[in-house]
Tab-separated table of C-alpha atoms in Angstrom:
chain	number	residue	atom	x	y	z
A	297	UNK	CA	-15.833	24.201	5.229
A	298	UNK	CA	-18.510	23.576	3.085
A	299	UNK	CA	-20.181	20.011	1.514
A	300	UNK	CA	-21.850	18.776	-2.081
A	301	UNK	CA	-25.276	17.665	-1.730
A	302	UNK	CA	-24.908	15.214	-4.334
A	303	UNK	CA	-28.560	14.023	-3.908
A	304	UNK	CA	-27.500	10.574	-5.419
A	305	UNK	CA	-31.139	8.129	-5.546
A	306	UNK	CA	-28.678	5.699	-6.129
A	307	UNK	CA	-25.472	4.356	-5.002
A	308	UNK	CA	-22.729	6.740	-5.421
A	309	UNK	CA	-19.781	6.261	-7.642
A	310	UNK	CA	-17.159	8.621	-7.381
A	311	UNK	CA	-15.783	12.081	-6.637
A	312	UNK	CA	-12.674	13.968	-8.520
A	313	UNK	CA	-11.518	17.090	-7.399
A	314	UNK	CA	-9.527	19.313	-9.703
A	315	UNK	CA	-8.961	22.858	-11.060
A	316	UNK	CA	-10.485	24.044	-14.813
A	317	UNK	CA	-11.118	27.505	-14.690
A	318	UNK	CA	-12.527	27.278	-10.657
A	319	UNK	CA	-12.104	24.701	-8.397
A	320	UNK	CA	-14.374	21.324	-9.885
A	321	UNK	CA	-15.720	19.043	-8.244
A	322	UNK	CA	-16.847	15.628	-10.587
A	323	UNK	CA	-19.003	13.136	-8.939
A	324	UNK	CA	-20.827	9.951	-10.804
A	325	UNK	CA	-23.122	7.629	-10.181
A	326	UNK	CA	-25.319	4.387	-11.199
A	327	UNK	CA	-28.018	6.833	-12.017
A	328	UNK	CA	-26.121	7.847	-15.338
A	329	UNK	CA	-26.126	11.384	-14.402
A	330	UNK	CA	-22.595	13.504	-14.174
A	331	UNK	CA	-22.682	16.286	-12.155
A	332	UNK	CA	-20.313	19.219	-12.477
A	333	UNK	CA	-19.162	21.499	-9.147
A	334	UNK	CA	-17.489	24.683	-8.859
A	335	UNK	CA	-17.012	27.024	-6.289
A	336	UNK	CA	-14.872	30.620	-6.510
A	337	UNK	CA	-14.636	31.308	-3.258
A	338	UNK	CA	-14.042	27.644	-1.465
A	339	UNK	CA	-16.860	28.329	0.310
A	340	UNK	CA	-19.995	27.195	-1.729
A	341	UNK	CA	-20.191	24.475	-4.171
A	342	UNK	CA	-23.205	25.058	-6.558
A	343	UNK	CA	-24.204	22.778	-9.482
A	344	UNK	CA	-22.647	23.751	-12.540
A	345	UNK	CA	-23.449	21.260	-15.170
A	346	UNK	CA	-25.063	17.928	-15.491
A	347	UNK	CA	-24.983	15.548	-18.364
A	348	UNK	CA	-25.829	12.090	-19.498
A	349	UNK	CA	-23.958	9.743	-21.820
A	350	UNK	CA	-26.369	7.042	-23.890
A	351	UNK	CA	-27.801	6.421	-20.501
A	352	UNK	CA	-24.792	4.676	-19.045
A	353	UNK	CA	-24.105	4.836	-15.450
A	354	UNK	CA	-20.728	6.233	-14.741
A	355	UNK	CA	-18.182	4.745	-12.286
A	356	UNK	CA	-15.179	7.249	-12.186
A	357	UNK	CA	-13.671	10.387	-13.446
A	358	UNK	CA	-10.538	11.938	-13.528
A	359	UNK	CA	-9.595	15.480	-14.486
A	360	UNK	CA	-6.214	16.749	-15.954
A	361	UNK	CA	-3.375	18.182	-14.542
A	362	UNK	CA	-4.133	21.298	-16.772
A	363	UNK	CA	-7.994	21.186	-16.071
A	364	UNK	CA	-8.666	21.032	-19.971
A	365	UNK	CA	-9.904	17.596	-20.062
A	366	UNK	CA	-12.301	15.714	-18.050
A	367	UNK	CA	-12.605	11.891	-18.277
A	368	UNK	CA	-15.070	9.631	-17.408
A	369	UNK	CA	-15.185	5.968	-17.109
A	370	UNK	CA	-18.593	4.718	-18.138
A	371	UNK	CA	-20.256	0.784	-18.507
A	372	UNK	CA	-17.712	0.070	-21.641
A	373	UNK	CA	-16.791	2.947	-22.620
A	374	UNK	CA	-14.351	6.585	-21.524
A	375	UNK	CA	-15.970	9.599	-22.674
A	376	UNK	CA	-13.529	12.689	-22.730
A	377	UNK	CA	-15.037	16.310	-22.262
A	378	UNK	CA	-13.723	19.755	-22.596
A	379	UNK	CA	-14.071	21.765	-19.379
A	380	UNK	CA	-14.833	24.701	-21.672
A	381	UNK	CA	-18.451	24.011	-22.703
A	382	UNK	CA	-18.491	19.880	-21.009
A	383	UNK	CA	-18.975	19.014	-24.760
A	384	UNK	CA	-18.105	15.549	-25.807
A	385	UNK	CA	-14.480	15.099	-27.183
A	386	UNK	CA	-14.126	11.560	-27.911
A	387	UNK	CA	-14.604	8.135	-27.014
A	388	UNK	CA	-12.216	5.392	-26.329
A	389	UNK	CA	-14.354	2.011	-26.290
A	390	UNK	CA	-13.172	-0.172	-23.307
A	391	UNK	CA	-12.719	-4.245	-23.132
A	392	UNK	CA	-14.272	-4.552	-19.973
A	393	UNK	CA	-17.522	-2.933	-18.518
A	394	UNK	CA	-16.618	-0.853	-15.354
A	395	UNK	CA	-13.728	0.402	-14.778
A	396	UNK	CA	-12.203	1.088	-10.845
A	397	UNK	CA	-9.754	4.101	-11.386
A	398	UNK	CA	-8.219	6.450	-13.982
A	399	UNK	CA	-5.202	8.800	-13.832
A	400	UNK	CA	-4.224	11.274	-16.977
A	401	UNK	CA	-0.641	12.044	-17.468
A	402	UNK	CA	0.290	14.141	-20.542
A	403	UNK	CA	-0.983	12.425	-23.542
A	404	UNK	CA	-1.869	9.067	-21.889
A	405	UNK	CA	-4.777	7.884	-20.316
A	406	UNK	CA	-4.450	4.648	-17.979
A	407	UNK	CA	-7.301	2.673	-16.708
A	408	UNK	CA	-7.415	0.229	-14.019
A	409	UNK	CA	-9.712	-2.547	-13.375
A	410	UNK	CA	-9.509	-5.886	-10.898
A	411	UNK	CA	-7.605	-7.918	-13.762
A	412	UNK	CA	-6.415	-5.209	-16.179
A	413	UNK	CA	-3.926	-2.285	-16.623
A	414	UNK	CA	-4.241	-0.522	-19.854
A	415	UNK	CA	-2.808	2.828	-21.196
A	416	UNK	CA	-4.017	4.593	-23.970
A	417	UNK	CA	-2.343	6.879	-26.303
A	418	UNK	CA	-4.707	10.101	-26.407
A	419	UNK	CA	-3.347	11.708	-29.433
A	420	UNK	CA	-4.655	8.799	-31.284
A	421	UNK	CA	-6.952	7.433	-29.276
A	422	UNK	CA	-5.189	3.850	-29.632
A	423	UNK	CA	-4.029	1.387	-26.884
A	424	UNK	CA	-0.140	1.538	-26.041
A	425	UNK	CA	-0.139	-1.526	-24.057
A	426	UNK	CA	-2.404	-3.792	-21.605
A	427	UNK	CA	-1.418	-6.251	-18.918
A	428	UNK	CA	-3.600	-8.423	-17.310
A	429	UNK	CA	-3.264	-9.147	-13.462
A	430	UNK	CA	-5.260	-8.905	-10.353
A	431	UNK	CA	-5.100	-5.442	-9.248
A	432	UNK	CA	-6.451	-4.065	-6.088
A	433	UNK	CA	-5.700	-0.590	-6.257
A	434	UNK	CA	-3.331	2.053	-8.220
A	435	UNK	CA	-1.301	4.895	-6.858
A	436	UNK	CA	0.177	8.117	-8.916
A	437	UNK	CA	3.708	8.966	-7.675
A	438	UNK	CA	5.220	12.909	-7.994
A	439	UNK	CA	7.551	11.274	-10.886
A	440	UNK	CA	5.294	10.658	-13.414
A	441	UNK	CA	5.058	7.233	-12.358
A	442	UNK	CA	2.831	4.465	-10.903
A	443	UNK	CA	2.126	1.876	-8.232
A	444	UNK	CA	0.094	-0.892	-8.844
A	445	UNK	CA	-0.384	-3.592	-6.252
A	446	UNK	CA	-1.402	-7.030	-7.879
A	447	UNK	CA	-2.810	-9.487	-5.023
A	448	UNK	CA	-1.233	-12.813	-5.471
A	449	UNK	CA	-2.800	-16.052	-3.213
A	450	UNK	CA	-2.837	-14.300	0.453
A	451	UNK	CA	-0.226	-11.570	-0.731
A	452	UNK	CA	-0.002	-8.392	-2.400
A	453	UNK	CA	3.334	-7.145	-4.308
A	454	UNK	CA	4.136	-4.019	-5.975
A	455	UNK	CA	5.158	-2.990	-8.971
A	456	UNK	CA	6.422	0.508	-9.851
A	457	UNK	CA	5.996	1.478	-13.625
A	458	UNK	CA	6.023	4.059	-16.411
A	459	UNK	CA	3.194	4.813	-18.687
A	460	UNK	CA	5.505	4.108	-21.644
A	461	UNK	CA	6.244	0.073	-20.853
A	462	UNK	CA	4.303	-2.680	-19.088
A	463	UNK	CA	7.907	-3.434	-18.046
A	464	UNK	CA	8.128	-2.716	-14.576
A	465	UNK	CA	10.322	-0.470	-13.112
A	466	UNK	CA	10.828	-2.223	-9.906
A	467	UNK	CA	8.856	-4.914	-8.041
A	468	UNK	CA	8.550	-5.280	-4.270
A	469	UNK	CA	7.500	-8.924	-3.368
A	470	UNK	CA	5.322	-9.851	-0.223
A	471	UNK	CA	4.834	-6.415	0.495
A	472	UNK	CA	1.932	-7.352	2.958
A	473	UNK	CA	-0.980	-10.138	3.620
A	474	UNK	CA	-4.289	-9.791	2.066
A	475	UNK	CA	-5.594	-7.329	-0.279
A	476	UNK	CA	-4.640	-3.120	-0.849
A	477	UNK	CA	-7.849	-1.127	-0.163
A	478	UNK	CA	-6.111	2.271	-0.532
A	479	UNK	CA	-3.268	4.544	-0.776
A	480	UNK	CA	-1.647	7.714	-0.304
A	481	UNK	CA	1.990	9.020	-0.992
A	482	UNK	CA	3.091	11.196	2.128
A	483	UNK	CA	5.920	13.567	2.412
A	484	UNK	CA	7.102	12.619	5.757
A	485	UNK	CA	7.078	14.498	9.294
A	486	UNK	CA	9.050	14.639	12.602
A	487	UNK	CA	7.590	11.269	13.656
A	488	UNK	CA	9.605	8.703	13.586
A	489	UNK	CA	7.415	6.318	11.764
A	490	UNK	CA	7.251	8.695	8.600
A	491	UNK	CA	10.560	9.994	8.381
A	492	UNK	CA	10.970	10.730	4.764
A	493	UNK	CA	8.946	10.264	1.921
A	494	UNK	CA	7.062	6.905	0.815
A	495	UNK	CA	3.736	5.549	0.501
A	496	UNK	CA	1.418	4.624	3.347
A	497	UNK	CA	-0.944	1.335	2.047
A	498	UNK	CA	-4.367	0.967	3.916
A	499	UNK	CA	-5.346	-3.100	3.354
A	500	UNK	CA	-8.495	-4.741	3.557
A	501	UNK	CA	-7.697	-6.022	7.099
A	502	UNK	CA	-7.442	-2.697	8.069
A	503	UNK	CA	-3.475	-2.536	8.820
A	504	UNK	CA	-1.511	0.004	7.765
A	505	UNK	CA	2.246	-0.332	6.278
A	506	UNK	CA	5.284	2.136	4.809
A	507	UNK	CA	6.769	1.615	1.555
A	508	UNK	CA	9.566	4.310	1.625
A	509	UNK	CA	13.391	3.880	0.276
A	510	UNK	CA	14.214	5.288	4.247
A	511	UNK	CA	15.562	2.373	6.199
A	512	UNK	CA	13.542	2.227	9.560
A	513	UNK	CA	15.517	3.021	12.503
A	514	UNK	CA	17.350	0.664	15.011
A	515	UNK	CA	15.649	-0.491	17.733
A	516	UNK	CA	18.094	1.069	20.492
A	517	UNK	CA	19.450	4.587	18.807
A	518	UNK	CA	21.727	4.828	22.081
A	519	UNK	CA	25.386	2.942	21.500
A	520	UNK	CA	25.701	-0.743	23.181
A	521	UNK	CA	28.824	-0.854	25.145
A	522	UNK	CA	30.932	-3.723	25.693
A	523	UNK	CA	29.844	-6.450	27.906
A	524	UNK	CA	32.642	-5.455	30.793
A	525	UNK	CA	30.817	-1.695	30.954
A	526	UNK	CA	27.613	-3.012	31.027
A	527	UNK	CA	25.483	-6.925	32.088
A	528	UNK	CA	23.105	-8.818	29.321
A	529	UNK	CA	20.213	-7.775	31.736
A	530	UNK	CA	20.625	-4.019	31.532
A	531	UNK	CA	21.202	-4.084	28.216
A	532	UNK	CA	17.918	-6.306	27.602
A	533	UNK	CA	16.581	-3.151	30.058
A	534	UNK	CA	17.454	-0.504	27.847
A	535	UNK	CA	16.196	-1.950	24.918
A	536	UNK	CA	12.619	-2.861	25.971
A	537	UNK	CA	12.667	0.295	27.954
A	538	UNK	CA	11.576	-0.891	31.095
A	539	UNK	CA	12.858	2.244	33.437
A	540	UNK	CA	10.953	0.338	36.654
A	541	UNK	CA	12.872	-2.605	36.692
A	542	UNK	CA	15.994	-2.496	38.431
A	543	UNK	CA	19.122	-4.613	37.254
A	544	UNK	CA	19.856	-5.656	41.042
A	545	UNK	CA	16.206	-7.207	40.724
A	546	UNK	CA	17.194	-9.498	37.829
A	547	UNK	CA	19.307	-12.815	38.543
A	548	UNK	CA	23.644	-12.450	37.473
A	549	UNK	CA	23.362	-14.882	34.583
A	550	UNK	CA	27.656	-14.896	35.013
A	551	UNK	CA	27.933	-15.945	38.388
A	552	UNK	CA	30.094	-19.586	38.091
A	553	UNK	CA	27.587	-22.068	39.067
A	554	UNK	CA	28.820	-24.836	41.381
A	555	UNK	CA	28.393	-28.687	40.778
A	556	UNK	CA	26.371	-29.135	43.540
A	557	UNK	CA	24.395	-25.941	42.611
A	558	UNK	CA	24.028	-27.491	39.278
A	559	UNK	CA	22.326	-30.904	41.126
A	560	UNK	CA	19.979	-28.973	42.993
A	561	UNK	CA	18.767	-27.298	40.119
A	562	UNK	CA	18.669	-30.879	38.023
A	563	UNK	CA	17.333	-32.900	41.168
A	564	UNK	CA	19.505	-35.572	40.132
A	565	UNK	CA	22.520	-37.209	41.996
A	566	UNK	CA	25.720	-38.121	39.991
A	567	UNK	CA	25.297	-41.182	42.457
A	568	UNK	CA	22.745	-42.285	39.823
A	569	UNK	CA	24.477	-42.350	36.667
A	570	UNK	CA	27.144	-45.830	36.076
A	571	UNK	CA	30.202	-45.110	36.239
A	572	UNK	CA	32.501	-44.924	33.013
A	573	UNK	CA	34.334	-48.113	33.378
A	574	UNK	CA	30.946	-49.893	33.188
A	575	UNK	CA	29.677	-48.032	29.817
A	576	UNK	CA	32.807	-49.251	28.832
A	577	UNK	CA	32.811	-52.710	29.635
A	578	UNK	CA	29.335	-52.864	28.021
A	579	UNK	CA	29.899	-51.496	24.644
A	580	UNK	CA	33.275	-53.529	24.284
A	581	UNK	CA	31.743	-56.950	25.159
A	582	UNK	CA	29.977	-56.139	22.542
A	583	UNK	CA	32.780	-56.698	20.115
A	584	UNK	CA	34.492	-59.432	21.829
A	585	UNK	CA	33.886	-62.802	20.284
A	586	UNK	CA	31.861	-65.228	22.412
A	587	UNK	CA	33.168	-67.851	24.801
Protein backbone atom coordinates (compact mmCIF):
# COMPACT_ATOMS: atom_id res chain seq x y z
CA UNK A 1 0.00 0.00 0.00
CA UNK A 2 0.90 3.26 -0.85
CA UNK A 3 -0.43 7.06 0.48
CA UNK A 4 -1.13 10.79 -1.22
CA UNK A 5 0.91 13.40 0.23
CA UNK A 6 -1.66 15.87 -0.22
CA UNK A 7 0.54 18.63 1.37
CA UNK A 8 -2.74 20.55 2.29
CA UNK A 9 -1.47 24.26 4.27
CA UNK A 10 -4.89 24.23 5.04
CA UNK A 11 -7.65 22.21 6.30
CA UNK A 12 -8.49 19.42 4.08
CA UNK A 13 -11.72 18.98 2.30
CA UNK A 14 -12.24 15.91 0.62
CA UNK A 15 -11.04 12.82 -1.22
CA UNK A 16 -12.93 10.87 -4.29
CA UNK A 17 -11.63 7.88 -5.60
CA UNK A 18 -12.64 6.72 -9.04
CA UNK A 19 -11.51 5.28 -12.41
CA UNK A 20 -11.00 7.75 -15.79
CA UNK A 21 -8.51 6.30 -17.83
CA UNK A 22 -6.20 5.10 -14.44
CA UNK A 23 -7.20 4.89 -11.14
CA UNK A 24 -7.95 8.94 -9.79
CA UNK A 25 -7.67 10.08 -6.90
CA UNK A 26 -9.59 13.88 -6.33
CA UNK A 27 -8.83 15.65 -3.19
CA UNK A 28 -9.93 19.52 -2.31
CA UNK A 29 -9.33 21.87 -0.03
CA UNK A 30 -9.89 25.54 1.58
CA UNK A 31 -6.77 26.49 -0.23
CA UNK A 32 -8.75 26.58 -3.65
CA UNK A 33 -6.41 24.24 -5.21
CA UNK A 34 -7.75 20.72 -6.88
CA UNK A 35 -5.41 18.22 -7.12
CA UNK A 36 -5.61 15.34 -9.57
CA UNK A 37 -4.02 11.56 -8.67
CA UNK A 38 -3.35 8.67 -10.73
CA UNK A 39 -1.49 5.72 -10.35
CA UNK A 40 -1.11 2.59 -13.11
CA UNK A 41 0.23 0.28 -11.13
CA UNK A 42 -1.68 0.78 -7.51
CA UNK A 43 1.42 1.28 -6.22
CA UNK A 44 2.41 5.04 -6.60
CA UNK A 45 0.16 7.93 -6.67
CA UNK A 46 1.92 10.92 -8.43
CA UNK A 47 0.35 14.37 -9.05
CA UNK A 48 -1.31 14.56 -12.20
CA UNK A 49 -3.04 17.83 -12.48
CA UNK A 50 -3.85 20.78 -10.36
CA UNK A 51 -6.25 23.55 -11.03
CA UNK A 52 -7.98 26.52 -9.55
CA UNK A 53 -11.52 27.80 -10.07
CA UNK A 54 -11.98 31.91 -9.57
CA UNK A 55 -10.09 31.28 -6.41
CA UNK A 56 -12.83 29.41 -4.61
CA UNK A 57 -12.01 26.88 -2.09
CA UNK A 58 -13.48 23.56 -2.92
CA UNK A 59 -15.38 21.31 -0.47
CA UNK A 60 -16.16 18.00 -2.41
CA UNK A 61 -15.93 16.10 -5.58
CA UNK A 62 -17.41 13.31 -7.07
CA UNK A 63 -16.43 11.40 -10.19
CA UNK A 64 -18.73 9.36 -12.58
CA UNK A 65 -19.54 5.98 -12.83
CA UNK A 66 -17.97 6.11 -16.40
CA UNK A 67 -14.92 8.30 -15.26
CA UNK A 68 -15.85 10.98 -18.02
CA UNK A 69 -16.92 13.61 -15.72
CA UNK A 70 -15.51 15.02 -12.66
CA UNK A 71 -17.54 17.32 -10.34
CA UNK A 72 -16.69 19.61 -7.90
CA UNK A 73 -18.59 21.41 -5.31
CA UNK A 74 -17.11 24.84 -4.81
CA UNK A 75 -18.24 28.16 -2.34
CA UNK A 76 -21.63 28.62 -4.61
CA UNK A 77 -21.01 27.08 -7.32
CA UNK A 78 -20.38 23.00 -9.16
CA UNK A 79 -17.85 23.14 -11.73
CA UNK A 80 -17.93 19.99 -14.09
CA UNK A 81 -14.58 18.84 -15.84
CA UNK A 82 -13.71 16.40 -18.48
CA UNK A 83 -11.20 13.80 -17.29
CA UNK A 84 -9.75 14.06 -20.79
CA UNK A 85 -7.80 17.34 -20.63
CA UNK A 86 -9.54 18.56 -16.70
CA UNK A 87 -10.97 21.41 -18.91
CA UNK A 88 -13.95 23.21 -17.61
CA UNK A 89 -17.39 21.84 -18.86
CA UNK A 90 -19.92 23.84 -17.20
CA UNK A 91 -21.20 25.42 -14.26
CA UNK A 92 -24.31 24.90 -12.32
CA UNK A 93 -24.63 28.01 -9.83
CA UNK A 94 -25.73 26.71 -6.35
CA UNK A 95 -28.33 28.42 -3.67
CA UNK A 96 -26.25 27.83 -0.87
CA UNK A 97 -22.40 28.30 -0.36
CA UNK A 98 -20.80 24.88 0.58
CA UNK A 99 -22.04 22.03 -0.19
CA UNK A 100 -21.43 18.49 2.13
CA UNK A 101 -21.72 15.65 -0.55
CA UNK A 102 -22.43 14.88 -4.22
CA UNK A 103 -23.29 11.62 -6.03
CA UNK A 104 -23.69 11.45 -10.13
CA UNK A 105 -26.09 9.00 -11.49
CA UNK A 106 -26.65 9.02 -15.29
CA UNK A 107 -27.72 12.40 -16.28
CA UNK A 108 -28.40 13.79 -12.76
CA UNK A 109 -26.36 15.42 -10.41
CA UNK A 110 -27.64 15.58 -6.62
CA UNK A 111 -26.20 17.74 -4.00
CA UNK A 112 -26.58 17.58 -0.38
CA UNK A 113 -26.23 20.15 2.20
CA UNK A 114 -27.43 20.36 6.18
CA UNK A 115 -31.00 21.76 5.05
CA UNK A 116 -31.17 20.94 1.32
CA UNK A 117 -31.52 18.05 -1.23
CA UNK A 118 -31.39 19.15 -4.75
CA UNK A 119 -31.02 17.23 -8.11
CA UNK A 120 -30.07 18.65 -11.17
CA UNK A 121 -30.82 17.68 -14.63
CA UNK A 122 -27.25 17.62 -16.44
CA UNK A 123 -28.40 17.59 -19.94
CA UNK A 124 -29.72 20.97 -19.30
CA UNK A 125 -28.09 22.05 -16.59
CA UNK A 126 -31.57 22.95 -14.81
CA UNK A 127 -32.89 21.94 -11.32
CA UNK A 128 -35.41 18.86 -11.32
CA UNK A 129 -36.48 19.33 -7.86
CA UNK A 130 -35.23 20.61 -4.24
CA UNK A 131 -36.44 19.74 -0.77
CA UNK A 132 -35.50 21.39 2.13
CA UNK A 133 -34.83 19.40 5.46
CA UNK A 134 -32.13 18.85 7.93
CA UNK A 135 -29.89 16.34 6.53
CA UNK A 136 -27.01 14.76 8.22
CA UNK A 137 -25.65 12.57 5.77
CA UNK A 138 -26.59 10.76 2.27
CA UNK A 139 -26.01 7.21 1.19
CA UNK A 140 -25.99 5.73 -2.63
CA UNK A 141 -27.71 2.30 -2.72
CA UNK A 142 -26.70 -0.54 -5.70
CA UNK A 143 -30.37 0.39 -7.16
CA UNK A 144 -29.91 3.59 -8.37
CA UNK A 145 -31.32 4.92 -5.34
CA UNK A 146 -30.73 6.99 -2.16
CA UNK A 147 -30.76 7.30 1.61
CA UNK A 148 -31.04 10.39 3.20
CA UNK A 149 -31.32 10.65 6.95
CA UNK A 150 -33.09 13.99 8.07
CA UNK A 151 -32.45 14.59 11.99
CA UNK A 152 -35.68 15.52 13.56
CA UNK A 153 -35.57 16.96 17.56
CA UNK A 154 -33.28 14.04 19.21
CA UNK A 155 -34.08 11.59 16.21
CA UNK A 156 -33.01 10.73 12.88
CA UNK A 157 -35.45 8.98 10.18
CA UNK A 158 -34.84 7.77 6.81
CA UNK A 159 -36.05 8.24 3.74
CA UNK A 160 -35.30 6.10 0.66
CA UNK A 161 -35.74 7.98 -2.75
CA UNK A 162 -35.25 8.18 -6.51
CA UNK A 163 -33.49 10.90 -8.32
CA UNK A 164 -36.64 11.41 -10.43
CA UNK A 165 -39.22 12.56 -7.35
CA UNK A 166 -38.73 14.27 -3.98
CA UNK A 167 -41.49 11.73 -3.21
CA UNK A 168 -40.04 9.28 -1.08
CA UNK A 169 -39.89 5.88 -1.72
CA UNK A 170 -40.17 4.67 1.76
CA UNK A 171 -39.58 6.31 5.16
CA UNK A 172 -38.26 4.60 8.29
CA UNK A 173 -39.25 6.66 11.45
CA UNK A 174 -37.06 6.81 14.72
CA UNK A 175 -34.49 4.95 13.13
CA UNK A 176 -32.01 5.96 16.00
CA UNK A 177 -31.20 8.92 18.69
CA UNK A 178 -29.07 11.76 17.75
CA UNK A 179 -27.51 12.65 14.58
CA UNK A 180 -26.01 10.17 11.33
CA UNK A 181 -22.25 10.86 11.02
CA UNK A 182 -21.74 8.18 8.32
CA UNK A 183 -22.64 5.29 6.29
CA UNK A 184 -21.88 2.34 4.39
CA UNK A 185 -24.09 -0.33 2.53
CA UNK A 186 -22.59 -3.90 3.35
CA UNK A 187 -23.25 -7.12 1.65
CA UNK A 188 -23.52 -9.27 4.62
CA UNK A 189 -21.21 -12.19 6.09
CA UNK A 190 -21.46 -15.39 8.23
CA UNK A 191 -21.93 -13.28 11.39
CA UNK A 192 -24.92 -13.23 12.69
CA UNK A 193 -25.27 -9.56 13.15
CA UNK A 194 -24.89 -8.92 9.26
CA UNK A 195 -26.69 -11.63 7.80
CA UNK A 196 -27.82 -10.26 4.54
CA UNK A 197 -27.56 -7.12 2.97
CA UNK A 198 -28.45 -3.55 4.55
CA UNK A 199 -26.85 -0.50 5.64
CA UNK A 200 -24.67 -0.10 8.70
CA UNK A 201 -25.23 3.86 10.15
CA UNK A 202 -22.24 5.24 12.28
CA UNK A 203 -24.03 8.29 14.59
CA UNK A 204 -22.54 11.07 16.23
CA UNK A 205 -22.65 9.24 19.62
CA UNK A 206 -20.61 6.82 18.19
CA UNK A 207 -23.21 3.73 18.10
CA UNK A 208 -23.59 1.73 15.41
CA UNK A 209 -27.10 0.29 13.97
CA UNK A 210 -28.47 -2.15 10.86
CA UNK A 211 -30.99 -1.04 8.53
CA UNK A 212 -31.52 -4.29 6.47
CA UNK A 213 -35.08 -5.81 5.19
CA UNK A 214 -33.52 -9.28 7.18
CA UNK A 215 -35.52 -9.74 10.33
CA UNK A 216 -32.93 -10.22 13.25
CA UNK A 217 -32.94 -13.56 14.69
CA UNK A 218 -34.78 -14.93 17.84
CA UNK A 219 -33.23 -14.74 20.87
CA UNK A 220 -33.21 -18.67 21.62
CA UNK A 221 -32.80 -20.43 17.90
CA UNK A 222 -33.23 -23.86 19.91
CA UNK A 223 -37.23 -24.95 20.17
CA UNK A 224 -38.99 -24.19 23.75
CA UNK A 225 -40.70 -27.26 24.87
CA UNK A 226 -43.72 -27.46 26.83
CA UNK A 227 -43.70 -26.58 30.40
CA UNK A 228 -44.22 -30.52 31.56
CA UNK A 229 -40.66 -31.36 29.53
CA UNK A 230 -39.00 -28.63 30.87
CA UNK A 231 -39.28 -25.82 34.47
CA UNK A 232 -39.54 -21.75 33.92
CA UNK A 233 -35.95 -21.75 35.48
CA UNK A 234 -34.19 -23.84 32.87
CA UNK A 235 -35.80 -22.34 30.32
CA UNK A 236 -34.83 -18.71 31.74
CA UNK A 237 -31.19 -20.83 31.76
CA UNK A 238 -31.09 -21.54 28.27
CA UNK A 239 -31.99 -18.34 27.16
CA UNK A 240 -29.48 -16.13 29.04
CA UNK A 241 -27.03 -18.89 28.51
CA UNK A 242 -25.81 -19.31 31.79
CA UNK A 243 -24.17 -23.07 31.38
CA UNK A 244 -22.72 -22.63 35.30
CA UNK A 245 -25.82 -22.39 36.94
CA UNK A 246 -27.49 -25.45 37.75
CA UNK A 247 -31.43 -25.74 37.78
CA UNK A 248 -31.27 -27.79 41.21
CA UNK A 249 -29.54 -24.43 42.47
CA UNK A 250 -32.58 -22.28 41.61
CA UNK A 251 -35.80 -22.35 43.98
CA UNK A 252 -39.19 -24.76 42.33
CA UNK A 253 -41.37 -21.72 41.74
CA UNK A 254 -44.43 -24.75 41.48
CA UNK A 255 -44.07 -26.27 44.66
CA UNK A 256 -47.86 -25.63 46.47
CA UNK A 257 -47.07 -23.26 49.14
CA UNK A 258 -48.76 -23.93 52.49
CA UNK A 259 -50.85 -21.33 54.56
CA UNK A 260 -48.64 -21.31 57.21
CA UNK A 261 -45.67 -21.16 54.74
CA UNK A 262 -47.43 -18.26 53.26
CA UNK A 263 -47.47 -16.42 57.08
CA UNK A 264 -43.97 -16.93 57.58
CA UNK A 265 -43.11 -15.40 54.51
CA UNK A 266 -45.80 -12.33 55.23
CA UNK A 267 -44.87 -12.16 59.09
CA UNK A 268 -48.37 -11.62 59.71
CA UNK A 269 -50.90 -13.78 61.75
CA UNK A 270 -54.50 -14.28 60.37
CA UNK A 271 -55.08 -13.80 64.25
CA UNK A 272 -54.72 -10.10 63.32
CA UNK A 273 -57.13 -9.44 60.74
CA UNK A 274 -61.31 -9.06 62.14
CA UNK A 275 -63.12 -11.51 61.38
CA UNK A 276 -65.85 -11.31 58.50
CA UNK A 277 -68.90 -11.06 60.57
CA UNK A 278 -67.46 -7.83 62.03
CA UNK A 279 -66.61 -6.09 58.47
CA UNK A 280 -69.98 -6.95 58.07
CA UNK A 281 -71.68 -5.62 60.89
CA UNK A 282 -69.73 -2.38 60.25
CA UNK A 283 -70.54 -1.57 56.75
CA UNK A 284 -74.34 -2.52 57.30
CA UNK A 285 -74.85 -0.25 60.37
CA UNK A 286 -73.97 1.94 58.12
CA UNK A 287 -77.22 1.75 56.25
CA UNK A 288 -79.46 1.09 59.06
CA UNK A 289 -81.46 4.09 60.13
CA UNK A 290 -80.60 5.47 63.57
CA UNK A 291 -82.24 4.64 66.87
Amino acid sequence: SSGINAEWPLRPGSLTVGYTDLHTAVTTSNDCIVKIWQTSDDKTWVQAHAMKHRHMPAYCSVISRDGSILAVGYKGMVVLYTSQDWQVKAEIAQPINRLEGMFLSGYHLLTSARDMLSVWDLTSLSLSWQVSAAVSHVTQLPDKKFLAFVSRKSVTDAYVFSLESCSPIAVHKFLCPGRVAGAAVVAGSEDAAFVGEGVVVLTTEQELYKLSDTPPPPIALSRIEDEEEGDIASIFTQLLKISDIKTAQLPDIRENLSASKAASILDVSCSHLPPVSAICSNVLADFLPAK
